[in-house]
Amino acid sequence: MSEQPQASPQTVTLTIDGRQVTVPKGTSVIEAAKQVGIEVSAFCYHPGLTVVAVCRQCLVKIDGQPKLQPSCQAVCADGMVVHTADDWSRGARPQMLEFTLVNHPIDCPICDKAGECTLQQLYFEHDNAASRMDVPKVRKPKVVDLGPHIVLDAERCILCTRCIRVCDEVAGQHQLEMKNRGDHEEIATAPGAELDNAYSINTVDVCPVGALTSKDFRFTMRAWELMTTPSICTGCATGCNIEIHHKNERVWRLVPRFNAEVNRHWMCDEGRFTYHKLRTRRMVAPAIDGLPARWDEAIGHAARLMAAAIQKSPAGVGVVFSPQHTNEDNYALVRLAREMWGVTRFYVGGKGPVPERADKILRDADINPNRRGVKAVVGDATIAGAQVLGEDLSQGEISALLVLGHDLELGPEPMERAAMLEALVVIADSEEGIAARARVALPSAAWAEVAGTMTNRQGLVQRLHQAFAPPGQALPAWEIITRLGQASGAALGYGHVRQVFEEMVGKVGELSGQAARWGRETRPIQLRFANSRG
Amino acid sequence: MAEIKKLVLGRKIVEDLDEDQELPSELMTVNMGPSHPAMHGTVRIVLTVDGERVVESDVQPGFLHRCFEKESEYATYTQIFPYTDRLNYISPMINNVGYAMAVEKLLGLTDAVPVRAQYIRVIVSEISRITDHLTCVGASAMELGAFTPFLYFLKAREWLFELLEELSGARLTYSYVRIGGVVSDLTPDFHERLIDLLDKIDGVMLEVEALLNNNRIFRDRMEGVGPFSAEDAIAFGLSGPVLRACGVDYDVRKDNPYLVYDRLEFDVPVGSAGDCLDRYLVRLEEMRQSSKMLRQCMRDIPAGPVIVDDPRVAMPPKKEAYNTIEAMIRHFKHIVDGIRVPPGEAYTWVEGGNGELGFFIVSDGTGRPWKCYCRSPSLINTQSVSKTIQGHLISDIVPIFGMINMIGGECDK
């Protein structure tokens, strides 16, 4: 993908290693080479950032030029002949690597980046020569606290300046700079500033070595032991594409995954920390009135409570959808409620908006990942929110409530009212909020533990993949809803989440065309064999 | 029994019955194994017997399945060596060598392996072949009631195990070979100790031959038992001593010389009847030939490096890895990502203890194989058991199965 601005639809044709390639005018040589499958080694070049050409690792030979040219900065021209594999440019790479390694500390065994390190990779591929140094290395500070999330090891830094550019260009805040000169040069915070912005951990991702480490992840898990599963960030309505890095049924970090339409290469710090929620106050077994119960007991009890309420007055039965859950979960619920039970009192729950976090970069005020999806699935763009639910509860219009998700912004008084309802059935992953007050609480799998789709604020339907199994006896919400339906005699027979999705296609407006394909199932793979990092 | 009678619903057709020879009897199904002293490793044979005679049999291996092939797809090329140790665990060195050669073929390094390393590989392979045959012959003799040869041969095997332990650090699971060579050079007194041991083992073999070769009981149990014709042996894909006992002159070391076997002088013993006695005699002679090869190797082995000088493949010396960042990275990448093998596929085959041991590897260019298939001679030789034991007495299964020398780890993979 070309990141360069395209001034006109004009194209140029050049030859790289004997292969012709036609690219839009303004494309850099390194990007043109990628199009024909030639990866030119580089440290400072990043497709999402401006070009500085400081590392000199991407030098290539261009016919007619007296010296080797940095391919990240050289712009393609018509008739240009580029060589990336001739003796001259191939000889330059180990030379540049030797310079880079002169003062690099012998830290791999204790370095968090080891295993996904660009320096390791390029050295192994292009140099592999023994050291010729016999003078001591230049020492620099090892643990520099740059801000709330980042620690710097100045010795490991290879001065590519990617982190400076991330702060300047992605977060739009100038917080990092270079100081000193020569082999004493190092990264430092700008005068009066610290590395504290909403996108600061992207500096760790772009760092080609282990100079910048995230306090959240450092010294917790070796990168090569992690498994990776693609997914979607559930921190807000933007729906940044992410990779879940997990091991032993536990997430260790979230990193952004490239998507040109949504988040490009980045994600915000807050989104990265959403995984902590996966391990707090989780419900692991169904509960009736706060006491653990078997699944069949709890489902049967919930079905009886709901059936009694529906028989008494269908109008008094409310169903709360969850913008924290997938389209499939909400779709199963809307089928059960509307078609099987004949209930029409629908609300949408979720967390309340946080206007101050919104920016024009990635962060959205709505911190629910699937509000747009819920509206599409329910087929009602004006579906009532938590506030209306609160009023209805206060006025005593509701006799029974089936709630998906524990996030429900109710005031203390309506919450108490809800707790006193004859039937309050909650399907949620954490024992919080309304889930803690439920007559019947049914534990559901959280986002990292399910396969499904979510619709982001742009209307893009994006896939979540299951990284590992849910804790305890928790089940995916669509399966709980299916069981609940079956227990109340409804003809709901989903066996796999894919069936729910395929039934949804065509019925739900946004699920058409490209979005109507379920796509391949992705299983977790070992990060060291995924070739996605470093 | 000349011919197996036809069976109808598990009963003999009455017309076929020779009333003078045998009483009418009902067929019976019995299990031999999976846990039985004479069933090496763990294998189950479901026998349909007519009295003492085997009418039909169903050999069911697989109880020792370790997922060798699947596990290999999740390990780096170097991490697979310990898995290969556990294939034929009586002669692990040959497995190491065979596997390493397949990877080297993919890397285009076959000719780059230093000559000294090639000699060392032959030396350890032939020592392993001797340990393999010692175990097979000793155990088979024991199963026929001759306990002394077993003790003599296992004593001799232990000498060789100790020698290899000194070389590799492990008594049984050596993991001594590396891609591009071997992990370390021979120990300083290896030469003297090996020659000394070979002399001693020659003596032990003479003793055991004196005990067995003209022993009435042993010969009665071995001679004419489980014969196999050359045509059948080839049709079944047999290889190794079992094939050569049938009179087929095929030995990978002669017919497709690898490493430095073409520089060595040795003979390939063949049998004629293809019965258990021939298999026993072929194995004994092969030990003598191995001993001869080892003496030649120790005489001819040149000095030099024991692993190829290629940073893509060989690990840096430990001293450098601890003291320079360059070697540290190299070491790290070798351990974590594994050796990058170019995409392609390769098959190599070597003469294992029980026959042709092959490794077929498909690489997708990453640090681990996309597919690692093992042609294990034990599995293919075991296929013939069902045919061989047909018509024999139950007690004949013991020498027949013993002489096939099924090794569970290799057969079940």
Coordinates of N, CA and C in Angstrom, one line a residue, chain A residues 24-156:
Chain A
P24 N 2.0 4.6 -8.7 CA 1.5 6.0 -8.8 C 2.7 6.9 -8.6
K25 N 2.7 8.0 -9.3 CA 3.7 9.0 -9.2 C 3.9 9.4 -7.7
G26 N 5.2 9.6 -7.3 CA 5.4 10.0 -5.9 C 5.7 8.8 -4.9
T27 N 5.5 7.6 -5.4 CA 5.8 6.4 -4.6 C 7.3 6.3 -4.3
S28 N 7.6 5.9 -3.1 CA 9.0 5.7 -2.8 C 9.5 4.4 -3.4
V29 N 10.8 4.2 -3.6 CA 11.3 3.0 -4.2 C 11.1 1.8 -3.2
I30 N 11.1 2.0 -1.9 CA 11.0 0.9 -1.0 C 9.6 0.4 -1.1
E31 N 8.6 1.3 -1.3 CA 7.2 0.8 -1.4 C 7.0 0.1 -2.8
A32 N 7.6 0.6 -3.8 CA 7.5 0.0 -5.1 C 8.1 -1.4 -5.1
A33 N 9.2 -1.5 -4.3 CA 9.9 -2.9 -4.2 C 9.0 -3.8 -3.5
K34 N 8.2 -3.4 -2.5 CA 7.3 -4.2 -1.8 C 6.3 -4.8 -2.7
Q35 N 5.9 -4.0 -3.7 CA 4.8 -4.5 -4.7 C 5.3 -5.7 -5.5
V36 N 6.6 -5.8 -5.7 CA 7.1 -6.9 -6.5 C 7.7 -8.0 -5.5
G37 N 7.4 -7.8 -4.3 CA 7.8 -8.9 -3.3 C 9.2 -8.8 -2.8
I38 N 9.8 -7.6 -3.0 CA 11.2 -7.4 -2.5 C 11.1 -6.6 -1.2
E39 N 11.5 -7.1 -0.1 CA 11.5 -6.4 1.1 C 12.9 -5.8 1.3
V40 N 13.0 -4.5 1.3 CA 14.3 -3.8 1.5 C 14.4 -3.6 3.0
S41 N 15.5 -3.9 3.6 CA 15.7 -3.8 5.0 C 15.7 -2.4 5.4
A42 N 15.1 -2.0 6.6 CA 15.0 -0.6 7.0 C 14.7 -0.6 8.5
F43 N 15.2 0.4 9.2 CA 14.9 0.7 10.6 C 14.0 1.9 10.7
C44 N 14.4 3.0 10.1 CA 13.7 4.3 10.4 C 12.5 4.4 9.6
Y45 N 12.4 3.7 8.5 CA 11.3 3.9 7.6 C 10.1 3.1 8.2
H46 N 8.9 3.8 8.2 CA 7.7 3.2 8.7 C 6.6 3.6 7.7
P47 N 5.8 2.7 7.1 CA 4.8 3.2 6.1 C 3.8 4.2 6.7
G48 N 3.6 4.3 8.0 CA 2.7 5.2 8.5 C 3.2 6.5 8.9
L49 N 4.5 6.7 8.7 CA 5.2 7.9 9.2 C 5.9 8.6 8.1
T50 N 6.3 9.9 8.3 CA 7.1 10.6 7.3 C 8.5 10.0 7.2
V51 N 9.1 10.3 6.1 CA 10.4 9.7 5.8 C 11.6 10.6 6.3
V52 N 12.5 10.0 7.0 CA 13.7 10.9 7.4 C 15.0 10.3 6.9
A53 N 15.0 9.1 6.6 CA 16.3 8.4 6.0 C 17.5 8.7 6.9
V54 N 17.3 8.3 8.2 CA 18.5 8.4 9.1 C 19.2 7.1 9.3
C55 N 18.6 6.0 9.1 CA 19.3 4.8 9.5 C 20.2 4.3 8.4
R56 N 20.0 4.6 7.2 CA 20.8 4.3 6.0 C 20.8 2.7 5.8
Q57 N 19.8 2.1 6.3 CA 19.8 0.6 6.2 C 19.2 0.2 4.9
C58 N 18.4 1.1 4.2 CA 17.7 0.7 3.0 C 18.4 1.2 1.8
L59 N 19.7 1.4 1.8 CA 20.4 1.9 0.7 C 20.3 0.9 -0.5
V60 N 20.0 1.4 -1.7 CA 20.0 0.6 -2.9 C 20.7 1.3 -4.0
K61 N 21.1 0.6 -5.0 CA 21.8 1.2 -6.2 C 20.8 1.6 -7.2
I62 N 20.8 2.9 -7.6 CA 20.0 3.3 -8.7 C 20.9 3.8 -9.8
D63 N 20.7 3.2 -11.0 CA 21.5 3.5 -12.1 C 21.6 5.0 -12.4
G64 N 22.8 5.5 -12.7 CA 22.9 6.9 -13.0 C 23.2 7.8 -11.7
Q65 N 23.0 7.2 -10.5 CA 23.3 8.0 -9.3 C 24.7 7.6 -8.9
P66 N 25.5 8.6 -8.4 CA 26.9 8.3 -8.1 C 27.1 7.5 -6.8
K67 N 26.1 7.6 -5.9 CA 26.2 6.8 -4.7 C 24.9 6.0 -4.4
L68 N 25.0 5.1 -3.4 CA 23.8 4.4 -3.1 C 22.8 5.4 -2.5
Q69 N 21.5 5.1 -2.8 CA 20.4 6.0 -2.4 C 19.5 5.3 -1.3
P70 N 19.1 6.1 -0.3 CA 18.1 5.5 0.6 C 16.8 5.2 -0.1
S71 N 16.3 4.0 -0.2 CA 15.1 3.7 -1.0 C 13.9 4.2 -0.4
C72 N 13.9 4.6 0.9 CA 12.7 5.1 1.5 C 12.5 6.5 1.0
Q73 N 13.6 7.2 0.7 CA 13.4 8.6 0.3 C 13.4 8.8 -1.2
A74 N 14.1 7.9 -1.9 CA 14.1 8.0 -3.3 C 12.7 7.8 -3.9
V75 N 12.3 8.8 -4.7 CA 11.0 8.7 -5.3 C 11.1 8.1 -6.7
C76 N 10.2 7.2 -7.0 CA 10.2 6.5 -8.3 C 10.1 7.5 -9.4
A77 N 10.8 7.2 -10.5 CA 10.7 8.0 -11.7 C 10.6 7.1 -12.9
D78 N 10.1 7.6 -14.0 CA 10.0 6.7 -15.2 C 11.3 6.3 -15.7
G79 N 11.4 5.0 -16.0 CA 12.6 4.5 -16.5 C 13.7 4.2 -15.5
M80 N 13.5 4.4 -14.3 CA 14.5 4.2 -13.2 C 14.9 2.8 -13.2
V81 N 16.2 2.5 -13.0 CA 16.6 1.1 -12.8 C 17.2 0.9 -11.5
V82 N 16.6 0.1 -10.6 CA 17.0 0.0 -9.2 C 17.6 -1.4 -9.0
H83 N 18.6 -1.5 -8.3 CA 19.2 -2.8 -7.9 C 19.2 -3.0 -6.4
T84 N 18.6 -4.0 -5.9 CA 18.6 -4.2 -4.4 C 19.5 -5.3 -4.1
A85 N 19.9 -6.2 -5.0 CA 20.6 -7.4 -4.7 C 22.0 -7.4 -5.4
D86 N 22.5 -6.3 -5.9 CA 23.8 -6.3 -6.5 C 24.9 -6.2 -5.3
D87 N 26.1 -6.4 -5.7 CA 27.1 -6.5 -4.7 C 27.3 -5.3 -3.9
W88 N 27.1 -4.1 -4.5 CA 27.3 -2.9 -3.8 C 26.3 -2.7 -2.7
S89 N 25.0 -2.7 -3.1 CA 24.0 -2.5 -2.0 C 23.9 -3.6 -1.1
R90 N 24.2 -4.9 -1.5 CA 24.2 -6.0 -0.6 C 25.4 -5.9 0.4
G91 N 26.4 -5.2 0.0 CA 27.6 -5.0 0.9 C 27.3 -3.9 1.9
A92 N 26.4 -3.0 1.5 CA 26.2 -1.8 2.4 C 25.4 -2.2 3.6
R93 N 24.6 -3.2 3.5 CA 23.7 -3.6 4.6 C 24.5 -4.1 5.8
P94 N 25.4 -5.1 5.6 CA 26.1 -5.5 6.8 C 27.0 -4.4 7.4
Q95 N 27.5 -3.5 6.5 CA 28.3 -2.4 7.0 C 27.5 -1.5 7.9
M96 N 26.2 -1.2 7.5 CA 25.4 -0.3 8.3 C 25.0 -1.1 9.6
L97 N 24.8 -2.4 9.5 CA 24.4 -3.1 10.7 C 25.6 -3.2 11.7
E98 N 26.8 -3.2 11.1 CA 27.9 -3.3 12.0 C 28.0 -2.0 12.8
F99 N 27.8 -0.8 12.1 CA 27.7 0.4 12.8 C 26.7 0.4 13.9
T100 N 25.5 0.0 13.5 CA 24.3 0.0 14.5 C 24.7 -0.9 15.7
L101 N 25.4 -2.0 15.5 CA 25.6 -2.9 16.6 C 26.9 -2.5 17.5
V102 N 27.6 -1.5 17.0 CA 28.9 -1.2 17.7 C 28.6 -1.0 19.2
N103 N 27.6 -0.1 19.5 CA 27.3 0.2 20.9 C 26.1 -0.5 21.5
H104 N 25.6 -1.5 20.8 CA 24.4 -2.1 21.2 C 24.7 -3.1 22.4
P105 N 24.0 -3.0 23.5 CA 24.3 -3.8 24.6 C 23.9 -5.3 24.4
I106 N 24.5 -6.2 25.1 CA 24.2 -7.6 25.0 C 23.0 -8.0 25.9
D107 N 21.9 -7.5 25.5 CA 20.7 -7.5 26.3 C 19.7 -8.5 25.9
C108 N 19.8 -9.2 24.8 CA 18.7 -10.1 24.3 C 18.1 -10.9 25.4
P109 N 18.9 -11.6 26.2 CA 18.2 -12.5 27.2 C 17.3 -11.7 28.2
I110 N 17.5 -10.4 28.4 CA 16.6 -9.7 29.3 C 15.8 -8.7 28.6
C111 N 15.8 -8.7 27.3 CA 15.2 -7.6 26.6 C 13.8 -8.0 26.2
D112 N 12.8 -7.1 26.4 CA 11.4 -7.5 26.1 C 11.2 -7.6 24.6
K113 N 12.0 -7.0 23.8 CA 11.7 -7.0 22.4 C 12.3 -8.3 21.7
A114 N 13.2 -8.9 22.4 CA 13.9 -10.1 21.9 C 12.8 -11.1 21.3
G115 N 13.1 -11.5 20.1 CA 12.1 -12.5 19.5 C 11.2 -11.8 18.5
E116 N 11.0 -10.4 18.7 CA 10.3 -9.7 17.7 C 11.0 -8.4 17.3
C117 N 12.3 -8.5 17.3 CA 13.2 -7.3 17.2 C 13.7 -7.2 15.8
T118 N 13.5 -6.0 15.2 CA 13.9 -5.8 13.8 C 15.4 -5.9 13.7
L119 N 16.1 -5.4 14.7 CA 17.6 -5.5 14.7 C 18.1 -6.9 14.6
Q120 N 17.5 -7.8 15.4 CA 17.9 -9.2 15.4 C 17.6 -9.8 14.0
Q121 N 16.4 -9.5 13.5 CA 16.0 -10.1 12.3 C 16.9 -9.6 11.1
L122 N 17.2 -8.3 11.0 CA 18.0 -7.9 9.9 C 19.4 -8.4 10.1
Y123 N 20.0 -8.4 11.3 CA 21.3 -8.9 11.4 C 21.4 -10.4 11.0
F124 N 20.4 -11.1 11.4 CA 20.4 -12.6 11.0 C 20.3 -12.8 9.5
E125 N 19.5 -11.9 8.9 CA 19.3 -12.1 7.5 C 20.4 -11.5 6.6
H126 N 21.0 -10.4 7.0 CA 21.8 -9.6 6.1 C 23.3 -9.6 6.6
D127 N 23.6 -9.9 7.8 CA 25.0 -9.7 8.2 C 25.6 -11.0 8.7
N128 N 25.2 -11.4 9.9 CA 25.7 -12.7 10.5 C 27.2 -12.8 10.6
A129 N 27.9 -11.6 10.6 CA 29.3 -11.7 10.8 C 29.7 -11.5 12.2
A130 N 30.9 -12.0 12.6 CA 31.3 -11.8 14.0 C 31.7 -10.4 14.3
S131 N 31.8 -10.1 15.6 CA 32.1 -8.8 16.0 C 33.6 -8.5 15.7
R132 N 33.9 -7.2 15.3 CA 35.3 -6.8 15.2 C 35.7 -5.8 16.2
M133 N 34.8 -5.6 17.2 CA 35.1 -4.5 18.2 C 36.0 -5.0 19.3
D134 N 36.9 -4.2 19.7 CA 37.7 -4.5 20.9 C 37.8 -3.4 21.8
V135 N 36.9 -2.3 21.7 CA 36.9 -1.2 22.6 C 35.6 -1.3 23.4
P136 N 35.6 -0.8 24.6 CA 34.3 -0.8 25.4 C 33.2 -0.1 24.7
K137 N 32.0 -0.5 25.0 CA 30.8 0.1 24.4 C 30.5 1.4 25.2
V138 N 29.9 2.4 24.5 CA 29.5 3.6 25.2 C 28.3 3.3 26.1
R139 N 28.4 3.7 27.3 CA 27.3 3.4 28.3 C 26.3 4.5 28.3
K140 N 25.0 4.2 28.4 CA 24.0 5.2 28.5 C 23.0 4.8 29.6
P141 N 22.1 5.7 30.0 CA 21.1 5.3 31.1 C 20.3 4.1 30.6
K142 N 20.0 3.2 31.6 CA 19.3 2.0 31.3 C 17.8 2.1 31.6
V143 N 17.4 2.8 32.6 CA 16.0 2.8 33.0 C 15.6 4.3 33.1
V144 N 15.1 4.8 32.1 CA 14.6 6.2 32.1 C 13.1 6.2 32.0
D145 N 12.5 6.8 33.1 CA 11.0 6.9 33.1 C 10.6 8.0 32.2
L146 N 10.0 7.8 31.1 CA 9.6 8.8 30.2 C 8.2 9.4 30.5
G147 N 7.4 8.6 31.1 CA 6.0 9.0 31.3 C 5.3 7.9 32.0
P148 N 3.9 8.1 32.1 CA 3.2 7.1 32.8 C 3.2 5.7 32.3
H149 N 3.5 5.5 31.0 CA 3.4 4.2 30.4 C 4.7 3.6 29.8
I150 N 5.7 4.5 29.7 CA 6.8 4.1 28.9 C 8.1 4.2 29.7
V151 N 9.0 3.2 29.5 CA 10.4 3.3 30.1 C 11.4 3.2 28.9
L152 N 12.4 4.0 29.0 CA 13.4 4.0 27.9 C 14.7 3.4 28.4
D153 N 15.3 2.5 27.6 CA 16.6 2.0 27.8 C 17.5 2.7 26.7
A154 N 18.3 3.7 27.0 CA 18.9 4.5 26.0 C 20.0 3.7 25.3
E155 N 20.6 2.7 26.0 CA 21.7 1.9 25.3 C 21.2 1.1 24.1
R156 N 20.0 0.6 24.2 CA 19.4 -0.2 23.2 C 19.0 0.6 22.0

